[in-house]
mmCIF file with all atom_site columns, C-alpha atoms in Angstrom:
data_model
loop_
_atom_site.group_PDB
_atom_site.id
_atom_site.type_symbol
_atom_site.label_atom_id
_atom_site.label_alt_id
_atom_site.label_comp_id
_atom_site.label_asym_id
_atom_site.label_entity_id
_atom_site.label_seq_id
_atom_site.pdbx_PDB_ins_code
_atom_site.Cartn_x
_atom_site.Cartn_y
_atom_site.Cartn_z
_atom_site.occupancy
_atom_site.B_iso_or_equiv
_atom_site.pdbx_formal_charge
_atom_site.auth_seq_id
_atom_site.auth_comp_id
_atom_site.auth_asym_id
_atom_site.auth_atom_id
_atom_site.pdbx_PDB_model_num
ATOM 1   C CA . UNK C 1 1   ? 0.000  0.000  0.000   1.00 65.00 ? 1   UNK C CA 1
ATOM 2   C CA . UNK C 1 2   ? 0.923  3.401  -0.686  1.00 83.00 ? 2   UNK C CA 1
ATOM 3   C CA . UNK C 1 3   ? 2.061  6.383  1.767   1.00 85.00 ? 3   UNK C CA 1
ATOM 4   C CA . UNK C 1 4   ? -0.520 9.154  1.750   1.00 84.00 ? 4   UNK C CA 1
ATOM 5   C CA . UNK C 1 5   ? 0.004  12.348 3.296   1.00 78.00 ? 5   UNK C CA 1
ATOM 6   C CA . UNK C 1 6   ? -3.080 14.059 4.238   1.00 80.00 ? 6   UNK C CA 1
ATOM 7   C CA . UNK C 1 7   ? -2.161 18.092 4.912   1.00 82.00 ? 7   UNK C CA 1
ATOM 8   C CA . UNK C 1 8   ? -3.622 21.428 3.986   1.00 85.00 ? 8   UNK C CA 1
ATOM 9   C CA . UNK C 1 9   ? -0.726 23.141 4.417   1.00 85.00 ? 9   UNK C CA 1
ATOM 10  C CA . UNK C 1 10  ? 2.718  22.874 5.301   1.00 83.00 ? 10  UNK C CA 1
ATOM 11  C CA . UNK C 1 11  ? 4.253  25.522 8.041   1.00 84.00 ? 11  UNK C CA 1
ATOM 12  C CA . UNK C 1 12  ? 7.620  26.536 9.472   1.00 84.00 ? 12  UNK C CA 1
ATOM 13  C CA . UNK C 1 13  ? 7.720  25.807 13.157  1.00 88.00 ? 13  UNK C CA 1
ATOM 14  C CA . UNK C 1 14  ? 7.785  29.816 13.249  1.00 86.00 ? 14  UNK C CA 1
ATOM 15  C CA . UNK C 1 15  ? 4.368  29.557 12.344  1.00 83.00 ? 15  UNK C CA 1
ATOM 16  C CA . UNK C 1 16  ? 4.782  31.001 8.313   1.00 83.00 ? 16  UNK C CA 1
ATOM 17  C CA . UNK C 1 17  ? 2.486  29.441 5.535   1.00 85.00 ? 17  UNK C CA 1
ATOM 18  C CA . UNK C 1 18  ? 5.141  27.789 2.946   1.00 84.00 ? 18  UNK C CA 1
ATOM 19  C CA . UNK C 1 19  ? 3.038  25.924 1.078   1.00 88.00 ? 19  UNK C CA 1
ATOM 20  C CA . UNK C 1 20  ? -0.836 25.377 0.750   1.00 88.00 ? 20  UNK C CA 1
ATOM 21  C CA . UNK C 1 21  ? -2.881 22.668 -1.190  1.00 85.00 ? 21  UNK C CA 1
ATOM 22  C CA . UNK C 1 22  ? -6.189 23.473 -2.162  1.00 88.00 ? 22  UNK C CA 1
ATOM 23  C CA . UNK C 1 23  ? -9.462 20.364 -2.661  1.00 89.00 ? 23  UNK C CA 1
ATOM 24  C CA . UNK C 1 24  ? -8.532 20.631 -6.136  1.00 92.00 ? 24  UNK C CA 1
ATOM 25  C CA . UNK C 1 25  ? -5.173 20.063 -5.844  1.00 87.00 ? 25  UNK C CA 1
ATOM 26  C CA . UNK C 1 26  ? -2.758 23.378 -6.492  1.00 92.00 ? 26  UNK C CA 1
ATOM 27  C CA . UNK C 1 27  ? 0.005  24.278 -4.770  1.00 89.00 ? 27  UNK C CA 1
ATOM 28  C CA . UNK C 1 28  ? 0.522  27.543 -3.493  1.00 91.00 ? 28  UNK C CA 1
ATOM 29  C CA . UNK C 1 29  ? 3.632  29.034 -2.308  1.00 90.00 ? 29  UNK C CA 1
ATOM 30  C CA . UNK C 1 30  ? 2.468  32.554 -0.893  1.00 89.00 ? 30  UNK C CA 1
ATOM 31  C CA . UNK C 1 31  ? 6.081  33.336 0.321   1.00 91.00 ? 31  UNK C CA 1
ATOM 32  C CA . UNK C 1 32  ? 8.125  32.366 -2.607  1.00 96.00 ? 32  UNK C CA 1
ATOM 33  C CA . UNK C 1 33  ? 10.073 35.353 -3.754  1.00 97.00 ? 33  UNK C CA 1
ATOM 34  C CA . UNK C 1 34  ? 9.248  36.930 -6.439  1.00 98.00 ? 34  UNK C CA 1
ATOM 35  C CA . UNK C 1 35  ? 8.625  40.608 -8.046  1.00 98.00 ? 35  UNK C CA 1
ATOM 36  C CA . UNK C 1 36  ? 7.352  42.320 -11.227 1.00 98.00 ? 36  UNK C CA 1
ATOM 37  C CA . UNK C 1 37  ? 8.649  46.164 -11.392 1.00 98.00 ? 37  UNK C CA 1
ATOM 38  C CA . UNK C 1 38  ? 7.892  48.800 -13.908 1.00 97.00 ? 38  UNK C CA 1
ATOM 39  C CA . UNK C 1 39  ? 9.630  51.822 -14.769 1.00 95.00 ? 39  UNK C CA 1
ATOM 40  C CA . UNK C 1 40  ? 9.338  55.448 -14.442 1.00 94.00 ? 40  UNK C CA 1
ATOM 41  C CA . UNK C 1 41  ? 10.667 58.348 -16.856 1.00 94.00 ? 41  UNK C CA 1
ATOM 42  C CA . UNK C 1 42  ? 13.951 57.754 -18.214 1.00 96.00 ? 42  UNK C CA 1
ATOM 43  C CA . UNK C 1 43  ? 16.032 58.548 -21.194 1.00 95.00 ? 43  UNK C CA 1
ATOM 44  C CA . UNK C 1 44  ? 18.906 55.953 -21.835 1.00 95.00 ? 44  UNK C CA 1
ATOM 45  C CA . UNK C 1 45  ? 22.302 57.796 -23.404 1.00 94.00 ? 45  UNK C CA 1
ATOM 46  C CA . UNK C 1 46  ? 23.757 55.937 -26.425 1.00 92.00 ? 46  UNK C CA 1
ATOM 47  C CA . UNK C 1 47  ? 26.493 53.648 -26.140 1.00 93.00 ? 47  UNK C CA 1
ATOM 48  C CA . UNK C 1 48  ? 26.675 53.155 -22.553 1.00 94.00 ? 48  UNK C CA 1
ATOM 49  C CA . UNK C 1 49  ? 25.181 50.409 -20.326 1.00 96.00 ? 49  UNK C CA 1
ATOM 50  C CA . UNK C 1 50  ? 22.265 52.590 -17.960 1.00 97.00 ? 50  UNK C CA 1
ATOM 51  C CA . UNK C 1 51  ? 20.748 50.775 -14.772 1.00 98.00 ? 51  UNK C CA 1
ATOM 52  C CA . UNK C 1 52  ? 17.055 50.520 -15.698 1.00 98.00 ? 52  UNK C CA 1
ATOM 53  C CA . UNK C 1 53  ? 14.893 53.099 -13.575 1.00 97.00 ? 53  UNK C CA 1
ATOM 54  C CA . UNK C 1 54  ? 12.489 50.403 -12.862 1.00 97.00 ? 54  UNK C CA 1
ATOM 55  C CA . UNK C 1 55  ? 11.258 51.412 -9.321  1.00 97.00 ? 55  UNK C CA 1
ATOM 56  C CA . UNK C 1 56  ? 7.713  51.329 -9.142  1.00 96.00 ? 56  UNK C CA 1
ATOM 57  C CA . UNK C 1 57  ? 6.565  47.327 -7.841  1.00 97.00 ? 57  UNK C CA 1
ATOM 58  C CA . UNK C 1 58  ? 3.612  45.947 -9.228  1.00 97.00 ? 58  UNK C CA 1
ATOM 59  C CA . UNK C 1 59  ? 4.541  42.791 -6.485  1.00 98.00 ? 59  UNK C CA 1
ATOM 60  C CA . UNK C 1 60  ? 7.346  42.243 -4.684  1.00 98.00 ? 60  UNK C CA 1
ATOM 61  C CA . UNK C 1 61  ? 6.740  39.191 -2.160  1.00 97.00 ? 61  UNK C CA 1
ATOM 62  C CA . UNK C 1 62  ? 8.975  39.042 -0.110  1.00 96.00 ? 62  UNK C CA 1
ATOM 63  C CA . UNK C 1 63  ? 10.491 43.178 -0.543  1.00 98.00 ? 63  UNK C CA 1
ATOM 64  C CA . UNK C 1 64  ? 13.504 41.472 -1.718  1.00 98.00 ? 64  UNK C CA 1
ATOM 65  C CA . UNK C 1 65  ? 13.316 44.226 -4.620  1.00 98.00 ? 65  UNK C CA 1
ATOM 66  C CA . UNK C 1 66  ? 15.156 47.427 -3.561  1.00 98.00 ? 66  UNK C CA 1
ATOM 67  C CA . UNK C 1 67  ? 13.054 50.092 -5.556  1.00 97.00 ? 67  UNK C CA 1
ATOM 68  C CA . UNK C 1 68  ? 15.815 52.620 -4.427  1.00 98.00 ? 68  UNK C CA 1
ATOM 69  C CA . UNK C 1 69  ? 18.706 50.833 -5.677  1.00 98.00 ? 69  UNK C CA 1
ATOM 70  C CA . UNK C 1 70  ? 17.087 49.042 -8.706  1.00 98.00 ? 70  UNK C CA 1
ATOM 71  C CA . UNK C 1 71  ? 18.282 45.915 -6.811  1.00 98.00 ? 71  UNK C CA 1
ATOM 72  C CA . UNK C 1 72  ? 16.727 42.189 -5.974  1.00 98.00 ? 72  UNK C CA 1
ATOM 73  C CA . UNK C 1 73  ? 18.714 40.564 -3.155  1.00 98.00 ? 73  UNK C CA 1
ATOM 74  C CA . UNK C 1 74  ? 18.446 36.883 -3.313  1.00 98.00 ? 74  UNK C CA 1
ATOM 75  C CA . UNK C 1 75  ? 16.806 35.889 -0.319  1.00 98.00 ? 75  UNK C CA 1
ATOM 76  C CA . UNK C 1 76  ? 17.988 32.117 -0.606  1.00 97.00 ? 76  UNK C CA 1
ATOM 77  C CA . UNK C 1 77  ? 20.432 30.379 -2.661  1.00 98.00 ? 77  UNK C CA 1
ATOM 78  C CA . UNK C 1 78  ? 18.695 28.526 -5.890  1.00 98.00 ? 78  UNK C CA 1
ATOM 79  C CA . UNK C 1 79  ? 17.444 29.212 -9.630  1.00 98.00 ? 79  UNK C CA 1
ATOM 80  C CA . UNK C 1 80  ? 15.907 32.492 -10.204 1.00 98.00 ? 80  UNK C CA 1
ATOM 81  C CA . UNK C 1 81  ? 14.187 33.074 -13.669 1.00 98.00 ? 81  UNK C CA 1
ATOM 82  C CA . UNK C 1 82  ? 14.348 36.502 -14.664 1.00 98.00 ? 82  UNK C CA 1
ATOM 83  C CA . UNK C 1 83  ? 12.954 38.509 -17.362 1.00 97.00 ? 83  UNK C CA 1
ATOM 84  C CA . UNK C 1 84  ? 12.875 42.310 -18.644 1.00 96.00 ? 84  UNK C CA 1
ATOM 85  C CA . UNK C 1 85  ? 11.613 44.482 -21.200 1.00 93.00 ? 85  UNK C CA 1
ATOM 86  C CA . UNK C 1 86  ? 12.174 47.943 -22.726 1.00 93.00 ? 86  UNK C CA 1
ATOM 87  C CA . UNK C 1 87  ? 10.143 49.673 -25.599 1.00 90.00 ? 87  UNK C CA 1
ATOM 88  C CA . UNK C 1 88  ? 11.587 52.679 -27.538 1.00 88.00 ? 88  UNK C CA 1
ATOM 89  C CA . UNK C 1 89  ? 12.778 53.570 -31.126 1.00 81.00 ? 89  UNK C CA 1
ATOM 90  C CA . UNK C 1 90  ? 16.865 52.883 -31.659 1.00 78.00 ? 90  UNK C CA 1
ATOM 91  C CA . UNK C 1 91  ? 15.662 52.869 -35.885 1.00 73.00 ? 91  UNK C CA 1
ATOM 92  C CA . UNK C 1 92  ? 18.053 50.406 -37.237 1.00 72.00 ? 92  UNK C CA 1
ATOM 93  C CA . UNK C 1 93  ? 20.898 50.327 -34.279 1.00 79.00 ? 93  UNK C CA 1
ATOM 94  C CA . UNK C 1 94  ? 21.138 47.728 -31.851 1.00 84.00 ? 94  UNK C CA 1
ATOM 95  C CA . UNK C 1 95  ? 19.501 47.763 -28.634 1.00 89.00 ? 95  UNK C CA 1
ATOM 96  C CA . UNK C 1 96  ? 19.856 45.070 -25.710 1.00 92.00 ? 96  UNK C CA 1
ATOM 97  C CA . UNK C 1 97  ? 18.554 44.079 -22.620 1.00 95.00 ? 97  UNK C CA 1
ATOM 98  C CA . UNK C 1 98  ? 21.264 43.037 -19.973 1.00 97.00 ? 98  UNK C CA 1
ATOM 99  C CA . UNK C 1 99  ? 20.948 41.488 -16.592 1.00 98.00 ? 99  UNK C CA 1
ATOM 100 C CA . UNK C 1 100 ? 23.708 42.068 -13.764 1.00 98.00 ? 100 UNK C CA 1
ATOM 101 C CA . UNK C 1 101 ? 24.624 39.608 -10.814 1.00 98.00 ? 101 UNK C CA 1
ATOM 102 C CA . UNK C 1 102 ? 26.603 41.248 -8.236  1.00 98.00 ? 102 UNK C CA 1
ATOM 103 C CA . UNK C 1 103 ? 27.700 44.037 -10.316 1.00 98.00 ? 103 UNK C CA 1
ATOM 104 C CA . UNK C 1 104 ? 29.058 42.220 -13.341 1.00 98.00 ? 104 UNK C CA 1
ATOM 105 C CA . UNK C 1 105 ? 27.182 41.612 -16.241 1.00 98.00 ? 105 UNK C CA 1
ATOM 106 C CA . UNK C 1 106 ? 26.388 37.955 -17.053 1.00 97.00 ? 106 UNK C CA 1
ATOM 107 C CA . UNK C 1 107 ? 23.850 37.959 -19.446 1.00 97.00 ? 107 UNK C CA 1
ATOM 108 C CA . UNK C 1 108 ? 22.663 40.181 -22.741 1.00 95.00 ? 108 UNK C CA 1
ATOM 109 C CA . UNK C 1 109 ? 19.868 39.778 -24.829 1.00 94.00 ? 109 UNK C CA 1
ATOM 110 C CA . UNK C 1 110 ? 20.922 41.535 -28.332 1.00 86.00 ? 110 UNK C CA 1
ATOM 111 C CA . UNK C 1 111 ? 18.293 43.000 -30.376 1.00 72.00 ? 111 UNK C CA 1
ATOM 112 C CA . UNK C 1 112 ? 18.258 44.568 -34.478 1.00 62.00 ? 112 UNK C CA 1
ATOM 113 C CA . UNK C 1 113 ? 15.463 46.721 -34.623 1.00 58.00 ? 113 UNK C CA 1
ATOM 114 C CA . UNK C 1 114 ? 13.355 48.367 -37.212 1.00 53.00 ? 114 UNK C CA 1
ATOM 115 C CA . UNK C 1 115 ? 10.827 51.191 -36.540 1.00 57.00 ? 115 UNK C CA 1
ATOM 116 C CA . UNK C 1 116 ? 7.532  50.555 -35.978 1.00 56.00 ? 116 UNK C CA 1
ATOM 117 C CA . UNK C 1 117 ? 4.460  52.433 -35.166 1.00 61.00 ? 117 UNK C CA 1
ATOM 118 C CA . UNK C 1 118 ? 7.194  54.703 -32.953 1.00 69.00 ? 118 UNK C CA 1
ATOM 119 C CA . UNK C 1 119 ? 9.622  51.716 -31.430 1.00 79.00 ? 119 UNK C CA 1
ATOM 120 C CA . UNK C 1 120 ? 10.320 48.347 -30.476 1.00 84.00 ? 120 UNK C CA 1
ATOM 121 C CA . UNK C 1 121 ? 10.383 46.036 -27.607 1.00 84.00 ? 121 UNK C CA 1
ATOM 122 C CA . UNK C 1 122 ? 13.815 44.847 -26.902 1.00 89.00 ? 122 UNK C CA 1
ATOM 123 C CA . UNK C 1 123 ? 14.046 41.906 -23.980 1.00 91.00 ? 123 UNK C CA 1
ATOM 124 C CA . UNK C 1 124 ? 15.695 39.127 -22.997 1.00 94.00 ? 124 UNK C CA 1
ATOM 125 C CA . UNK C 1 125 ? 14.916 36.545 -19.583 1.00 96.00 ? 125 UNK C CA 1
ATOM 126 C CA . UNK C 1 126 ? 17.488 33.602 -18.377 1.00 97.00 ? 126 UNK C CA 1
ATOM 127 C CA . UNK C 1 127 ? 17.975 31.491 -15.413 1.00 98.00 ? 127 UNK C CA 1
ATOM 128 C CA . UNK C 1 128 ? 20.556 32.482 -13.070 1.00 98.00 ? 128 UNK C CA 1
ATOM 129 C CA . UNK C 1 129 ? 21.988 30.745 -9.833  1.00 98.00 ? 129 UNK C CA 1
ATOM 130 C CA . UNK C 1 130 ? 21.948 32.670 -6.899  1.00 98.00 ? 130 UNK C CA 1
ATOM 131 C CA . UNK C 1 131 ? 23.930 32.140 -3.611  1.00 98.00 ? 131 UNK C CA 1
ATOM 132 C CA . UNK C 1 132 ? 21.974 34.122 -0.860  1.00 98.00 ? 132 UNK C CA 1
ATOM 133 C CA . UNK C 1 133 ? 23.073 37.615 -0.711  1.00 98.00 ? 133 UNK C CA 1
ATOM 134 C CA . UNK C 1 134 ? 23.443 37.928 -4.603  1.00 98.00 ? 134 UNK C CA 1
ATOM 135 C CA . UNK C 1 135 ? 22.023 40.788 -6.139  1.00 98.00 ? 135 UNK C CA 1
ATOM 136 C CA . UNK C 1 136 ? 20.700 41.237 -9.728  1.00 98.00 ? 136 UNK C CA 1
ATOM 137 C CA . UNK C 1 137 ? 20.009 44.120 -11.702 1.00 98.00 ? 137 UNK C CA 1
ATOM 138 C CA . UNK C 1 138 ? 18.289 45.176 -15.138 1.00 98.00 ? 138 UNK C CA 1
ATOM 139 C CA . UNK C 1 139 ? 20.337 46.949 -17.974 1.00 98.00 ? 139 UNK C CA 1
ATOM 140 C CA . UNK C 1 140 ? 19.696 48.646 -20.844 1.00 96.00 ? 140 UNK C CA 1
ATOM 141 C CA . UNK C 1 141 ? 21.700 49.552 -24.153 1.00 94.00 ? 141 UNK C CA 1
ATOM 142 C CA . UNK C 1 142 ? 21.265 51.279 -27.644 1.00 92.00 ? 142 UNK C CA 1
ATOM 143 C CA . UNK C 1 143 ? 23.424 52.179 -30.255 1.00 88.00 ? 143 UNK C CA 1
ATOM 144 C CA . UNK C 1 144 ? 21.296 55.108 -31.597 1.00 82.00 ? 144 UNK C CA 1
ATOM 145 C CA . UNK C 1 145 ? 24.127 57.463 -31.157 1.00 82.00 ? 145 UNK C CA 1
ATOM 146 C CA . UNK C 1 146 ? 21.440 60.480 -29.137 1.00 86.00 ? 146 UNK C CA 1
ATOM 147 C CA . UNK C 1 147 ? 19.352 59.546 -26.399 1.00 90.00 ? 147 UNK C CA 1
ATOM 148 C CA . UNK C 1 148 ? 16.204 57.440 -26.544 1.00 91.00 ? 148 UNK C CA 1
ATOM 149 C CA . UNK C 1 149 ? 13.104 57.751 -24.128 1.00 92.00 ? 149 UNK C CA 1
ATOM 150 C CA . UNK C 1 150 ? 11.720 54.821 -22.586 1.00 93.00 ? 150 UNK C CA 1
ATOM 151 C CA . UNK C 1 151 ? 8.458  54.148 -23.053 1.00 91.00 ? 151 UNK C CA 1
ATOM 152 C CA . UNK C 1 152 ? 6.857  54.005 -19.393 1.00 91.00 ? 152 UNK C CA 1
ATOM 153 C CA . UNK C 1 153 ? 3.714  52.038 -19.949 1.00 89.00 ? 153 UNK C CA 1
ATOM 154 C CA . UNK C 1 154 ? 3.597  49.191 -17.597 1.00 89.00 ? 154 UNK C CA 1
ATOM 155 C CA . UNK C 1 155 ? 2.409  46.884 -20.514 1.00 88.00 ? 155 UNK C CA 1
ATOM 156 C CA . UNK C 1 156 ? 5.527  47.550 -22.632 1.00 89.00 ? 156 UNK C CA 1
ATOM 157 C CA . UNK C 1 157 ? 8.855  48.596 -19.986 1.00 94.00 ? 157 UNK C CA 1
ATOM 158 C CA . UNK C 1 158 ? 9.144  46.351 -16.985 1.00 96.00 ? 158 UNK C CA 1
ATOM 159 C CA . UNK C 1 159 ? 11.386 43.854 -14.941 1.00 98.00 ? 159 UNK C CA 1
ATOM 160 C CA . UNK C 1 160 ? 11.005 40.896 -12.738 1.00 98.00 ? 160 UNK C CA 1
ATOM 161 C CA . UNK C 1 161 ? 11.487 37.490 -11.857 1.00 98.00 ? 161 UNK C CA 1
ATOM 162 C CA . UNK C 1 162 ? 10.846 34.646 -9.078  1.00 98.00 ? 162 UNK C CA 1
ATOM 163 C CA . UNK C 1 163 ? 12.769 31.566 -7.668  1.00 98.00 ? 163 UNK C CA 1
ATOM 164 C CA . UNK C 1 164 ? 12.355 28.567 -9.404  1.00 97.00 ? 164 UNK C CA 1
ATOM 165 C CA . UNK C 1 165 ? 13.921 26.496 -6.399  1.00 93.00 ? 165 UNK C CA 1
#
């Protein structure tokens, strides 16, 4: 005969929720890190790597997302997926969408854009292991030779990510 485990949820002894299993059978983790952040006004110079001004949270369980800093501090060591998005008009230059870990960039996300109805989304998302303590950060880069405005609408210029485990 088979083990069966009969639980609603499972607890720390602390008394936090970790993990909850409805009659229909999903899991919830309530507490597992994870944020979505979009951005405010920002103009990003050509041909230099700019920190994304991404500082206004949509979620951020856990407030491991410094909207200050522009910074998510892993919480835990594990697999974070993370994933970011820019929309402006670089015409026919290259743009690209960068993600930091602990100040040195490990990941790019090159993009050869075109015009089109005023811009183009350039993004990028990867998996990245995280020790606790590591921080990550969004970048962004264009090769239009003047500056180029972000577009600010949450559905088109945003950041985020969560632990996978």
């Amino acid at each position: 005969m088979a083990s069966i485990l009969k639980v609603n949820e499972i607890q720390h002894t602390g008394g936090t929720n970790a993990m909850t299993l409805s009659s229909a059978g999903v899991v919830t983790e309530p507490t597992k890190p994870s944020w979505k952040i979009n951005m405010s006004a920002q103009t990003l110079a050509g041909s230099t790597w700019t920190l994304m001004n991404a500082n206004s949270a949509v979620y951020n369980i856990g407030n491991h997302y410094n909207t200050t800093s522009k910074t998510f501090t892993a919480p835990v060591a594990g697999t974070y997926y993370i994933y970011g998005q820019w929309f402006g008009s670089v015409g026919s230059n290259r743009a690209i969408v960068a993600f930091y870990k602990n100040s040195t960039r490990i990941f790019e996300s090159l993009t050869v854009g075109s015009t089109a109805n005023g811009g183009i989304s350039y993004q990028g998302c990867t998996t990245i292991q995280c020790a606790a303590t590591d921080t990550l950060q969004w970048y962004g880069y264009h090769e239009q030779g003047s500056g180029v405005a972000v577009n600010t609408n949450s559905n088109l210029s945003h950041w985020g990510g969560f632990l996978i485990g």
